[in-house]
Coordinates of C-alpha atoms in Angstrom, one line a residue:
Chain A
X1459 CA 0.0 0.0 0.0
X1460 CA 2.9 2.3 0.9
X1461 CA 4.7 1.5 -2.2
X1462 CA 1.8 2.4 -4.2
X1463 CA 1.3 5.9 -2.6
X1464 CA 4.8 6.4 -3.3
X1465 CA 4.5 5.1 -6.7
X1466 CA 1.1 7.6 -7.4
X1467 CA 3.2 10.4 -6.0
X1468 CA 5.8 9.7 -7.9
X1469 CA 3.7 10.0 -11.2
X1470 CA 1.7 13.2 -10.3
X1471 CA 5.0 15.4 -10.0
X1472 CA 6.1 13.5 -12.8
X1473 CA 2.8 14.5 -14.8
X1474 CA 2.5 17.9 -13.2
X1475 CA 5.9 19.0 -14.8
X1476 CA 4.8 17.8 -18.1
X1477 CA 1.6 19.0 -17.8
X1478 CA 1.7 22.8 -16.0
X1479 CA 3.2 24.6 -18.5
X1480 CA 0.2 23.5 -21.1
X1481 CA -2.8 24.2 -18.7
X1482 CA -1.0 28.0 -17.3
X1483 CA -0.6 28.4 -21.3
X1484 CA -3.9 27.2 -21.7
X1485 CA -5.8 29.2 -18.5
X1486 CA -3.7 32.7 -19.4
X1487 CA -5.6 32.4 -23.3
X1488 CA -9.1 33.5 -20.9
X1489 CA -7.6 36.0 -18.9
X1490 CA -7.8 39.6 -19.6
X1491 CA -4.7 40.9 -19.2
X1492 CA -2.9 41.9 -22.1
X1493 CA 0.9 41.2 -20.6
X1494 CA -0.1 37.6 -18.8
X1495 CA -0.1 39.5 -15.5
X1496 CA -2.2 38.1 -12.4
X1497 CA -5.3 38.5 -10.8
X1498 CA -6.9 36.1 -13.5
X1499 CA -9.7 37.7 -14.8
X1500 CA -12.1 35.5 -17.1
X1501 CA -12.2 37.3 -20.9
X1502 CA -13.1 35.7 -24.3
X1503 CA -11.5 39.0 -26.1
X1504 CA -8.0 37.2 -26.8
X1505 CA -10.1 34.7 -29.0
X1506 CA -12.7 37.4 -30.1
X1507 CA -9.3 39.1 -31.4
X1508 CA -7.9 36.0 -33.1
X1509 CA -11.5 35.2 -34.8
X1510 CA -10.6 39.0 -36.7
X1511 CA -7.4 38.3 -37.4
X1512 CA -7.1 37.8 -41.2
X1513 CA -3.9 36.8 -41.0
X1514 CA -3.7 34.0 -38.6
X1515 CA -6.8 32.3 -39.8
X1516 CA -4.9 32.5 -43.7
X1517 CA -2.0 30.9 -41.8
X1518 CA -4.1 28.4 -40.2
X1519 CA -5.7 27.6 -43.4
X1520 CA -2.2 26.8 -45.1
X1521 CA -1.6 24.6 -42.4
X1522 CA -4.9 22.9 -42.9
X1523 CA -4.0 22.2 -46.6
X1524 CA -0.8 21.2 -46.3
X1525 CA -1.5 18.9 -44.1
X1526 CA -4.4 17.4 -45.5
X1527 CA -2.2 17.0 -48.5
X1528 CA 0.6 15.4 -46.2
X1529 CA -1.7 12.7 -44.9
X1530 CA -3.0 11.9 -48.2
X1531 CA 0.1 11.4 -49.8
X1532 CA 2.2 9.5 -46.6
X1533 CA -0.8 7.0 -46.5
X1534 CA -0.8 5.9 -50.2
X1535 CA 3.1 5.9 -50.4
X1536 CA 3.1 4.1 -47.0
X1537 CA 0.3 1.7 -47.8
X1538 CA 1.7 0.8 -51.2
X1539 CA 5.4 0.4 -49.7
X1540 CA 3.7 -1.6 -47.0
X1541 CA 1.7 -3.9 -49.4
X1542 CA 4.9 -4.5 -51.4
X1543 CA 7.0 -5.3 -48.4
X1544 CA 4.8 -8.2 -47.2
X1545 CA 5.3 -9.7 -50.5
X1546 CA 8.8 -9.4 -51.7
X1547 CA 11.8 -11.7 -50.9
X1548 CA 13.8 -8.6 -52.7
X1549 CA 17.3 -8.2 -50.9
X1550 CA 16.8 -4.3 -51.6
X1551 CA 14.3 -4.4 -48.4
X1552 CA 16.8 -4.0 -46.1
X1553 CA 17.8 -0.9 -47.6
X1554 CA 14.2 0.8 -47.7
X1555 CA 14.3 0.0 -44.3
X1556 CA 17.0 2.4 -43.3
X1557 CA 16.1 4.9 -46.2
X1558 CA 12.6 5.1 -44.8
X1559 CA 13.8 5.7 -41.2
X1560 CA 16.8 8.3 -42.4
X1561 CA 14.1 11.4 -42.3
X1562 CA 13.8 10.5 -38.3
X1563 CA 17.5 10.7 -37.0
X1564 CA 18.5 13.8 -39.6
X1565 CA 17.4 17.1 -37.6
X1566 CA 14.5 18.7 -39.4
X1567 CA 16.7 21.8 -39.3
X1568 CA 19.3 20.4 -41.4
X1569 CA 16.9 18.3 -43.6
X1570 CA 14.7 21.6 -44.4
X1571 CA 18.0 23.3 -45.3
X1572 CA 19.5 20.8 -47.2
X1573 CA 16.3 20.7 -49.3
X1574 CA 16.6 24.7 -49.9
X1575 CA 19.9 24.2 -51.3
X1576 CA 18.6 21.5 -53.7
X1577 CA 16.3 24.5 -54.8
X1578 CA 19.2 26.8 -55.1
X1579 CA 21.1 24.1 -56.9
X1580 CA 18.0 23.6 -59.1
X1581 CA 17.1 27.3 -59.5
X1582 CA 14.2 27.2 -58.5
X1583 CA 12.2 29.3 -56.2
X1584 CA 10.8 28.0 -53.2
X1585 CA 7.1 26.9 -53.5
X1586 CA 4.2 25.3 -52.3
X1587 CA 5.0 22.0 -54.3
X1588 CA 8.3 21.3 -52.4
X1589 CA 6.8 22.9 -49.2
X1590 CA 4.5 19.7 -49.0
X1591 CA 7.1 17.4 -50.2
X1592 CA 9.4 18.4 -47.3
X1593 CA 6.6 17.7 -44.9
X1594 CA 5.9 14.5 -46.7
X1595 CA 9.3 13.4 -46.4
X1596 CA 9.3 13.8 -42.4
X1597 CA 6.3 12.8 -41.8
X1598 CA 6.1 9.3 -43.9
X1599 CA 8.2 7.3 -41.8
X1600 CA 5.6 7.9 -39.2
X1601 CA 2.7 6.5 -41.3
X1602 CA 5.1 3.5 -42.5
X1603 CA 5.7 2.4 -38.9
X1604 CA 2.5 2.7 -37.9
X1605 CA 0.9 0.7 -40.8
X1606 CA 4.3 -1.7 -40.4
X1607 CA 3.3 -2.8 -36.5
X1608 CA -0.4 -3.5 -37.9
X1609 CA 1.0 -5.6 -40.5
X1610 CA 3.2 -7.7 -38.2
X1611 CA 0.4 -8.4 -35.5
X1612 CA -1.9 -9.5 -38.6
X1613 CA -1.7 -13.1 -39.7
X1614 CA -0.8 -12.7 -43.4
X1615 CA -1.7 -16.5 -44.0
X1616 CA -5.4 -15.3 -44.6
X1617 CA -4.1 -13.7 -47.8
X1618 CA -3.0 -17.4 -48.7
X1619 CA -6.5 -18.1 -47.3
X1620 CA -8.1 -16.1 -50.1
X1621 CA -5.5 -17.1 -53.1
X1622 CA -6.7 -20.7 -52.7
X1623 CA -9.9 -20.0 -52.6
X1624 CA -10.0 -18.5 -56.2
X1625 CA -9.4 -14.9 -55.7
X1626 CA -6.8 -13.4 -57.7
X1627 CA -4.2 -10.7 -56.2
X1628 CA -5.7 -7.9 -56.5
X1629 CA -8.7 -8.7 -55.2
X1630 CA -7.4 -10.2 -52.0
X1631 CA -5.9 -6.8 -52.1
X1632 CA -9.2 -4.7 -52.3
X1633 CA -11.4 -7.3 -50.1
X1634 CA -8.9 -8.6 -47.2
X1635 CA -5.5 -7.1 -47.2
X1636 CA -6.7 -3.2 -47.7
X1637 CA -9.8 -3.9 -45.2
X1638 CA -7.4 -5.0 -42.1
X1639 CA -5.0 -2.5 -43.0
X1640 CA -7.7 0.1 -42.6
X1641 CA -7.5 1.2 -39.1
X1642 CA -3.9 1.7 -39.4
X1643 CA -3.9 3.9 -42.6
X1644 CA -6.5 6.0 -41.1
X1645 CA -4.6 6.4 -37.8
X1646 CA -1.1 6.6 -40.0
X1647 CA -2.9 9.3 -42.0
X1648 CA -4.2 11.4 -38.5
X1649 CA -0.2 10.6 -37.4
X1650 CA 1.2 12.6 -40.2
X1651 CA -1.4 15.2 -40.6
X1652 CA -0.9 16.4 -37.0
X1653 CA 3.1 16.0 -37.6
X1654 CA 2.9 18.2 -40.3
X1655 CA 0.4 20.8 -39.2
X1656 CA 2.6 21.5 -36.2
X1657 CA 6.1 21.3 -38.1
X1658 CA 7.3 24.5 -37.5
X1659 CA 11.4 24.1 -38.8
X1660 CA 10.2 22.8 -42.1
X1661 CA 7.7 25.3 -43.2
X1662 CA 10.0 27.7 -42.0
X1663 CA 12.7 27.2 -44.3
X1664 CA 10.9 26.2 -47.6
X1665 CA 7.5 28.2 -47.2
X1666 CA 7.2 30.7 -50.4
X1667 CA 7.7 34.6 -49.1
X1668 CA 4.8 36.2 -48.8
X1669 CA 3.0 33.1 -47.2
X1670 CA 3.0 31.7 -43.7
X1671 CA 1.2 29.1 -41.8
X1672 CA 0.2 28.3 -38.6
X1673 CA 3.2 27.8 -36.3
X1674 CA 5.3 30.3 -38.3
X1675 CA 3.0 33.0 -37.1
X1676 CA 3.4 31.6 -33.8
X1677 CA 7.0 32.1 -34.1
X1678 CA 7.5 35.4 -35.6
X1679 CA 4.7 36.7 -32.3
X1680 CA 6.9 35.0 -29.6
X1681 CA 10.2 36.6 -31.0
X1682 CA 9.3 39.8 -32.6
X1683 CA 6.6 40.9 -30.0
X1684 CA 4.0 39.6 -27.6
X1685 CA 0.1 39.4 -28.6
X1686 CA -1.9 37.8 -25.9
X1687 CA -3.8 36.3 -29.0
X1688 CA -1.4 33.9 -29.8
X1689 CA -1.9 32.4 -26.4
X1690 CA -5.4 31.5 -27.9
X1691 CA -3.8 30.3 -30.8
X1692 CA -1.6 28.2 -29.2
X1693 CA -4.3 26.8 -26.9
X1694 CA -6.4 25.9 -29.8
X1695 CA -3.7 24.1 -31.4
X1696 CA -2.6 22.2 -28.4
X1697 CA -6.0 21.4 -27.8
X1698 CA -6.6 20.3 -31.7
X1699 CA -3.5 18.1 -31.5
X1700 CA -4.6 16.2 -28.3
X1701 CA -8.2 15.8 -29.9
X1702 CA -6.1 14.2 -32.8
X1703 CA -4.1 12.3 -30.7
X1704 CA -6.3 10.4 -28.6
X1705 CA -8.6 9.6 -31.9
X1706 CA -5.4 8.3 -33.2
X1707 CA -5.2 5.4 -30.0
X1708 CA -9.0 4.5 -29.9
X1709 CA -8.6 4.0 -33.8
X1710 CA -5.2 1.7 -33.0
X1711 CA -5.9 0.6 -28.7
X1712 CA -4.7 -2.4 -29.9
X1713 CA -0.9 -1.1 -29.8
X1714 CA 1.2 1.4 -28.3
X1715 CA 4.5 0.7 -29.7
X1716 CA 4.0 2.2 -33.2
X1717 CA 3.9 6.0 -31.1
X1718 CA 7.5 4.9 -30.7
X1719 CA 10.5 6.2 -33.4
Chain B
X1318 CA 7.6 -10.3 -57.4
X1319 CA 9.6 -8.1 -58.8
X1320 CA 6.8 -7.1 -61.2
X1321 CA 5.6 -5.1 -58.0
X1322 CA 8.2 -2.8 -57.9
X1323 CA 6.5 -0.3 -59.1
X1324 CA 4.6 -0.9 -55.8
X1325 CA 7.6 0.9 -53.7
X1326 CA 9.0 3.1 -55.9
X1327 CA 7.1 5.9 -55.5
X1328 CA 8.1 6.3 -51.6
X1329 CA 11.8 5.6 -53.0
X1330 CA 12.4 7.8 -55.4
X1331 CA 11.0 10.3 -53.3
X1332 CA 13.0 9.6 -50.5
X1333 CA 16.4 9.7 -52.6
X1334 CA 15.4 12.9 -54.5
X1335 CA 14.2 14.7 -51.1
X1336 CA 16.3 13.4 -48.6
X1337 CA 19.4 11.6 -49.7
X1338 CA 20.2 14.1 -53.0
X1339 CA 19.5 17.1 -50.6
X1340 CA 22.2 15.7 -47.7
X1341 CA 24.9 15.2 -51.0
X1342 CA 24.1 18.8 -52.1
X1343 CA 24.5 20.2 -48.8
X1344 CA 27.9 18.9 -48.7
X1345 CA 28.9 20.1 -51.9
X1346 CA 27.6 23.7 -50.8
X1347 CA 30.2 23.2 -47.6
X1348 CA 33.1 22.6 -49.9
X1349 CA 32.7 26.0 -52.6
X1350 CA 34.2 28.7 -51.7
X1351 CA 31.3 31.8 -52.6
X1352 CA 27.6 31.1 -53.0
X1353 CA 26.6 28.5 -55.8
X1354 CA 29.8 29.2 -58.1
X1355 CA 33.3 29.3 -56.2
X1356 CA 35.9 27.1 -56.4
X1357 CA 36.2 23.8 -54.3
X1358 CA 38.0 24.4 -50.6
X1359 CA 38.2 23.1 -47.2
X1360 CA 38.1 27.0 -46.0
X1361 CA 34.5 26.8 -44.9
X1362 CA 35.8 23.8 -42.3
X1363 CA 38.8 25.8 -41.9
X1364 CA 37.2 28.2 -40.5
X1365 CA 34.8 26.3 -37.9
X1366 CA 38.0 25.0 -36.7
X1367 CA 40.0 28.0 -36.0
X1368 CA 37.5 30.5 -34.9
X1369 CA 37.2 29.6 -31.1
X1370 CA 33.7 30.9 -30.6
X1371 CA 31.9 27.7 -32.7
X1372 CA 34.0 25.1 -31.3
X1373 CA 33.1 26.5 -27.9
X1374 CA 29.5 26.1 -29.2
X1375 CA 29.8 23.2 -30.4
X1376 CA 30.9 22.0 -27.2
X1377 CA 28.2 23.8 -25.3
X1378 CA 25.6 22.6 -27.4
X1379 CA 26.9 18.7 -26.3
X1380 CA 27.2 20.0 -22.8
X1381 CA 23.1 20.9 -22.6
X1382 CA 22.4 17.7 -24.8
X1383 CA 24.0 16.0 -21.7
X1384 CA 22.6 17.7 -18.9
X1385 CA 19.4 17.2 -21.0
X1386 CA 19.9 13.3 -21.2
X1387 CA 20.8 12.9 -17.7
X1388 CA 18.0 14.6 -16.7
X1389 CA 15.8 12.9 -18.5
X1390 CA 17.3 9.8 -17.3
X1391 CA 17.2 10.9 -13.7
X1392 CA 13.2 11.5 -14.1
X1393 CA 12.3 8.5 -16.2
X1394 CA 13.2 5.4 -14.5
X1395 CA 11.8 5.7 -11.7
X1396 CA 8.5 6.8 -13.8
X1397 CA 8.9 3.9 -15.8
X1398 CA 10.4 1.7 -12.4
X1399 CA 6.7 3.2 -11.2
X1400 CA 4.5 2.8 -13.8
X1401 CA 5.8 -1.2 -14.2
X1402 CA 6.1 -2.6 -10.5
X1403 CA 4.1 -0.2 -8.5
X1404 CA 1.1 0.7 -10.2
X1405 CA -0.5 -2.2 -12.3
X1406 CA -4.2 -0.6 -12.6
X1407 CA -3.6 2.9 -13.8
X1408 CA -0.3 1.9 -16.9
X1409 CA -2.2 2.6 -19.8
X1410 CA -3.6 5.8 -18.9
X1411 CA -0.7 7.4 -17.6
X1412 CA 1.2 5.9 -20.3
X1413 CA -1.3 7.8 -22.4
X1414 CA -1.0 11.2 -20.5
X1415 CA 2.5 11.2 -21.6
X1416 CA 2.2 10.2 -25.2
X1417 CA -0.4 13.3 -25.7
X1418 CA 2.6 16.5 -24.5
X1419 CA 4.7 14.4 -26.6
X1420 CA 3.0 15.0 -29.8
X1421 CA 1.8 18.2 -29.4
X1422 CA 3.8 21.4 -31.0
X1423 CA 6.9 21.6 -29.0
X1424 CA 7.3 25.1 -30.5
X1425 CA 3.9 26.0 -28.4
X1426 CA 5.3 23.9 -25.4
X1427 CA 9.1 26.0 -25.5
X1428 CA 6.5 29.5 -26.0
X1429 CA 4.5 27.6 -22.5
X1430 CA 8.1 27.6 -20.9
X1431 CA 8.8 31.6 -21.5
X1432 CA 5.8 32.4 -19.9
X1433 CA 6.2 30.5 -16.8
X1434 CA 9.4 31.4 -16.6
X1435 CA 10.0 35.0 -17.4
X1436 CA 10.0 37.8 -14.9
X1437 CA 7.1 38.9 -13.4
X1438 CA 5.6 35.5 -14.7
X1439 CA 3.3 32.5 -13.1
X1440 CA 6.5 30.7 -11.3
X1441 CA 8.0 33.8 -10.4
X1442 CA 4.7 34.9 -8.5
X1443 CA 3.7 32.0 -6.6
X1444 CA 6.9 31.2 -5.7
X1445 CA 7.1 35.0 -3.5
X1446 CA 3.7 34.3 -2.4
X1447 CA 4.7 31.1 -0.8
X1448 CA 8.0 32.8 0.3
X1449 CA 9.9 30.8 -1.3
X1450 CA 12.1 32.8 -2.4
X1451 CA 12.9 36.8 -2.0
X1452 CA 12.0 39.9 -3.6
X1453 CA 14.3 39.5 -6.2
X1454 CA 13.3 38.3 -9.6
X1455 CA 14.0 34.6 -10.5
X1456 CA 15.9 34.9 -13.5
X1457 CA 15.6 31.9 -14.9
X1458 CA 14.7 33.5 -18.2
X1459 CA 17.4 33.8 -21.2
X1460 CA 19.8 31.0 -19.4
X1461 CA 20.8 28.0 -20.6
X1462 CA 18.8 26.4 -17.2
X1463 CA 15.4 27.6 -19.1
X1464 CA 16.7 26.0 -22.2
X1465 CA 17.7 22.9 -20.4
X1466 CA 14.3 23.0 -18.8
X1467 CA 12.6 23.2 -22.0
X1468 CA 14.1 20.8 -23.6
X1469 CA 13.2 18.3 -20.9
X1470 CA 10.0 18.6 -20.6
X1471 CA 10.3 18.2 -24.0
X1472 CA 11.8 15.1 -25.1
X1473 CA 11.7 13.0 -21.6
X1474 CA 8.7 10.9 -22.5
X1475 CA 10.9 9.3 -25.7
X1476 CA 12.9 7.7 -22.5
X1477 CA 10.1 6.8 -20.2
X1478 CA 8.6 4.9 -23.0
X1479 CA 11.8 2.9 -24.1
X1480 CA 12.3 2.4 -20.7
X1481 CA 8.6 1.4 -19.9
X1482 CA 9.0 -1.2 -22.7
X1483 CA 12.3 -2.5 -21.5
X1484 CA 11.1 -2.8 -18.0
X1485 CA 8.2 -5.0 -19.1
X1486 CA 9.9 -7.0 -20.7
X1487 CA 12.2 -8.1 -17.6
X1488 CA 10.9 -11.5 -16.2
X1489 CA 9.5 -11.5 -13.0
X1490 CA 10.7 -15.6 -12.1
X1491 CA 14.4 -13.8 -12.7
X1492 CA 13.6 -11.6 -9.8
X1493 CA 11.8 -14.0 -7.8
X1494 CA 14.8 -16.1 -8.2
X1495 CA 17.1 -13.7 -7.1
X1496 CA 15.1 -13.1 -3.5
X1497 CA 15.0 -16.8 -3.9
X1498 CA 19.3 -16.4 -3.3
X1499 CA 18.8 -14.2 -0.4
X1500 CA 19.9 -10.9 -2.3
X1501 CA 18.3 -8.1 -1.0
X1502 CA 16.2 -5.5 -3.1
X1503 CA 18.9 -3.4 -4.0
X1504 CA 21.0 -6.1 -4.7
X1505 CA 18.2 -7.8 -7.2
X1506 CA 17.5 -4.1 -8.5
X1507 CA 21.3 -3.6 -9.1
X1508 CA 22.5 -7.2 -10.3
X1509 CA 18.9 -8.1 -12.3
X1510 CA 16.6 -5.5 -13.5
X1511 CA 18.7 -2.8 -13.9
X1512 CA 20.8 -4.6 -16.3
X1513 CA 18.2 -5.8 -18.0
X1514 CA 16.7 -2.4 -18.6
X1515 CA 20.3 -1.4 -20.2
X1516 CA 18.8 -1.6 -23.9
X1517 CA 16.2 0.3 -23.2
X1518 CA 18.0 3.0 -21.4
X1519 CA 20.5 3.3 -24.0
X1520 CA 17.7 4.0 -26.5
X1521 CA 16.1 6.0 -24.6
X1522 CA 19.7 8.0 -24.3
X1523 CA 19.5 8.2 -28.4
X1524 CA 16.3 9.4 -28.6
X1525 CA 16.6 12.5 -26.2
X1526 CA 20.9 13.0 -26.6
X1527 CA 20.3 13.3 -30.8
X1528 CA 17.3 15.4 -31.5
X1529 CA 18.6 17.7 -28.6
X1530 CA 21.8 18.1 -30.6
X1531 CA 19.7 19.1 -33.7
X1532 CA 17.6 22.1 -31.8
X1533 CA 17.6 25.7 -32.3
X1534 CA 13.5 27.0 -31.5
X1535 CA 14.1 26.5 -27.4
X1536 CA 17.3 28.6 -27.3
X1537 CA 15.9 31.0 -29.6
X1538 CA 12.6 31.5 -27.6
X1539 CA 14.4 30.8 -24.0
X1540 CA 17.9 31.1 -24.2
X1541 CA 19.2 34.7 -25.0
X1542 CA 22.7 35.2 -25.3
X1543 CA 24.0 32.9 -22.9
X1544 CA 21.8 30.3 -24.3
X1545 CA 22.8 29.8 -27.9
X1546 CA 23.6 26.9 -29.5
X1547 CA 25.2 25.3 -32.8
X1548 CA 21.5 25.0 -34.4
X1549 CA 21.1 28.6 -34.1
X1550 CA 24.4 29.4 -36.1
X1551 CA 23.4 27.5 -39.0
X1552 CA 20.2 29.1 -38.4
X1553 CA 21.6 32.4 -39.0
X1554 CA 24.0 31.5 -41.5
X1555 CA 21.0 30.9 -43.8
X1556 CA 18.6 33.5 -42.9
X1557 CA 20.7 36.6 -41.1
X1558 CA 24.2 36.6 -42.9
X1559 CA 23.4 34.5 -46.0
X1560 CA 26.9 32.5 -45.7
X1561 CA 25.0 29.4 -46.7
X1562 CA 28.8 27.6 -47.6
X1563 CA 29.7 27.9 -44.2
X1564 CA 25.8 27.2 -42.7
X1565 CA 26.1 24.0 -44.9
X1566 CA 29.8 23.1 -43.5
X1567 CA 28.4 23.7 -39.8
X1568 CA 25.3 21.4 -40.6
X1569 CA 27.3 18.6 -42.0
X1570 CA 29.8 18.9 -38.4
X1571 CA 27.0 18.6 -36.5
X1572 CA 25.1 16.1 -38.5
X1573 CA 28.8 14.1 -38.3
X1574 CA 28.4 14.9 -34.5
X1575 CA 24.8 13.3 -34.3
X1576 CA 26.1 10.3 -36.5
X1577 CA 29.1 9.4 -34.4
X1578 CA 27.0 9.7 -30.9
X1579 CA 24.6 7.2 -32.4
X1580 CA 27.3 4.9 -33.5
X1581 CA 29.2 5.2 -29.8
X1582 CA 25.6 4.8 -28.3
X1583 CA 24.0 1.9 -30.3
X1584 CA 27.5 0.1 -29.6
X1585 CA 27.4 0.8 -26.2
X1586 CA 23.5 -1.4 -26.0
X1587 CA 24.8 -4.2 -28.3
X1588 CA 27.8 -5.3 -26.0
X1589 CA 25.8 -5.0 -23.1
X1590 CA 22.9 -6.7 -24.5

């Protein structure tokens, strides 16, 4: 009994660390006070304020796109790298392994710049087109491992199951594999839009001038001058992300592990 | 099989034109002299080496990804020792509440950080209400401590999970059979789990040490002057002073940097595993 007090008290400091930051952020976007200062005061104006700002909703509409467009492409790349892995006795799979895991252990700071100097190189502007490719690049290996850990707790014998019973490969494809592999697209495809609508470093470097999204704005308010609005912003994009997040477990409660690198 | 190539190829090619291509060019940029023209030279790494203030950087910048590690280290085992052997009923849900911070925009969680910690903010005023401490200000802000902070509450649930999964892992008859041989609890702890754990931990040590290598948005936001880091350089290399030869020689030093700690690291699980 002891060693579960200690055990529970353990974990609420442990959890109060990580969570007090969020929920001060969080309470400060409903007070009034334009510098953050105390007595709290209850006031909807910071969100009145970011509801009229052209800008930030523009920025948060960019965001929106792009990564709509992210989670689109990273599921059908993943699914159809996926679909061909489970088949293939190719000695190149080894390879795509690593290759597909390289985007997580380069720093997005030196990925998104290495990608500008391929436009340099190329002379070509930055633009929207490579804007999404960098975030699909990042955010892929995400959607691969998380369709990967469905595909090794399935039992791929029922594929076998439907060959012999007539059915040619595509539509054991369409009718069994695709079907199972449903859940984890869908949560691979949540994974990777929420990667990407928060990727700050990437947009940053490769977003077209004149444009911004979401966390750029964020940015350019915390170091060029404080606006009480963005703690609104932030609070709706922490509180977006979460929303994402735990859809993202009930859709795959079955396993954990995939939130891992 | 092979007919499904065409299957894979897609996520391939874009992977080598986006990520692999980009790394080579990078490293072509660090070796011209001026711009996109110049003439091949080693001045660019020349220069990192000689001038004082990046190598004293560079070192700083392992120093924090250190402290950062150790940190981490310091506050996840027990969390994960916890969440294993102490409390069986609540494990998913608090290994849920720490998946969710983990996810969300660490740019927003870093922005959190500046305004509990800056002068005259939350922290500062309830710790003089509780007289904690005096009437001067805390001045935690624009130090390295608010970026090590940061950077903590940042990346310390990578390690609780690897460790979490290590610690499950470790078979209970093994422990059992060490009470069985009289050792005490800090001997079974010291001679059993906690060698068992090792993989785990030393994942757990890659997963905080290399991303915090990589960072540049924490010190930016929380560390001032005293607070900067390699990432920032490069940072400003490309966007301040346009010296995008050097910014490119910096970035491959410190992606040779982040290669070589994984190497030492992944080494360091494989002979103790």
């Amino acid at each position: 009994m002891l060693k579960k007090t200690i055990g529970w008290t353990y974990a609420a400091l442990v959890l109060l660390f990580l969570y007090a930051p969020i929920l001060v952020l969080m309470a400060l976007s409903f007070n009034a006070s334009k510098y953050n200062a105390l007595p709290f005061t209850f006031s909807l104006s910071w969100y009145k304020a970011l509801a009229a700002d052209t800008t930030l909703i523009r920025a948060s509409l960019t965001s929106l796109s792009i990564a709509a467009g992210t989670a689109i492409i990273c599921v059908v790349l993943a699914a159809m790298l996926m679909l061909w892995a489970v088949q293939t006795t190719s000695k190149l799979k080894g390879w795509i392994d690593a290759l597909v895991v390289l985007p997580l252990t380069i720093p997005w700071l030196i990925l998104g710049l290495s990608m500008l100097l391929l436009l340099s190189a190329a002379g070509i502007d930055k633009n929207f087109t490579v804007l999404l490719i960098g975030h699909v690049v990042v955010s892929l290996p995400y959607a691969v491992l998380v369709i990967k850990a469905r595909l090794q707790s399935m039992d791929l014998s029922i594929n076998e199951a439907s060959a012999s019973l007539g059915a040619n490969e595509w539509t054991t494809v369409r009718r069994i594999t695709l079907p199972l592999l449903f859940p984890a697209m869908l949560a691979g495809g949540f994974l990777a839009f929420v990667i990407s609508f928060d990727n700050f470093i990437l947009s940053y470097f490769l977003i077209p001038s004149g444009s911004s999204t979401l966390p750029i704005e964020i940015y350019a308010s915390i170091k060029f001058g404080f606006t009480p609005e963005i703690n609104a912003a932030s609070t709706l994009l922490l509180a977006a992300t979460t929303l994402m997040i735990l859809l993202i477990v009930v859709i795959m409660r079955s396993s954990l592990k995939f939130f891992l690198k | 099989m092979d007919k499904k190539i065409w299957l894979m190829s897609p996520a391939v090619i874009l992977l080598l034109c986006f990520c692999v291509v980009p790394l080579f060019i990078m490293v072509y940029y660090s070796l011209l002299s001026d711009g996109t023209r110049g003439h091949l030279t080693l001045q660019n790494y020349a220069d990192f080496f000689e001038k004082r203030i990046y190598l004293k950087l560079t070192w700083k910048t392992i120093r924090i990804s250190c402290c950062v590690t150790l940190i981490s280290l310091l506050i996840s085992y027990p969390m994960a020792y916890v969440m294993v052997n102490l409390i069986h009923s609540g494990k998913n849900l608090l290994l849920l509440a720490i998946i969710i911070p983990f996810w969300t925009s660490q740019l927003v969680r870093a922005y959190a950080w500046q305004n509990l910690l800056r002068e005259g903010g939350i922290l500062d005023i309830m710790l003089r209400k509780l007289h904690l401490i005096g009437s001067e200000p805390l001045g935690l802000l624009f130090t390295p401590y608010a970026v090590i902070i940061a950077m903590v509450h940042i990346f310390f649930p990578y390690m609780v999970i690897t460790i979490y999964l290590s610690l499950e892992k470790v078979d209970i008859a093994l422990v059992e059979a060490s009470k069985s041989l009289q050792a005490g609890p800090l001997t079974t702890f010291r001679r059993v789990v906690l060698p068992l754990s090792k993989p785990g931990i030393v994942t757990g040590c890659i997963l905080v040490f290399v991303p915090s290598l990589g960072v540049f948005v924490e010190p930016r936001i929380l560390g001032g002057t005293e607070g900067s880091v390699i990432g920032m350089v490069i940072e400003d290399q490309f966007f301040e002073i346009y010296g995008w030869n050097f910014g490119a020689a910096v970035s491959f030093i410190l992606l040779a940097i982040i290669l070589l700690s994984m190497a030492v690291l992944s080494r360091l699980a494989k002979k103790e595993a």
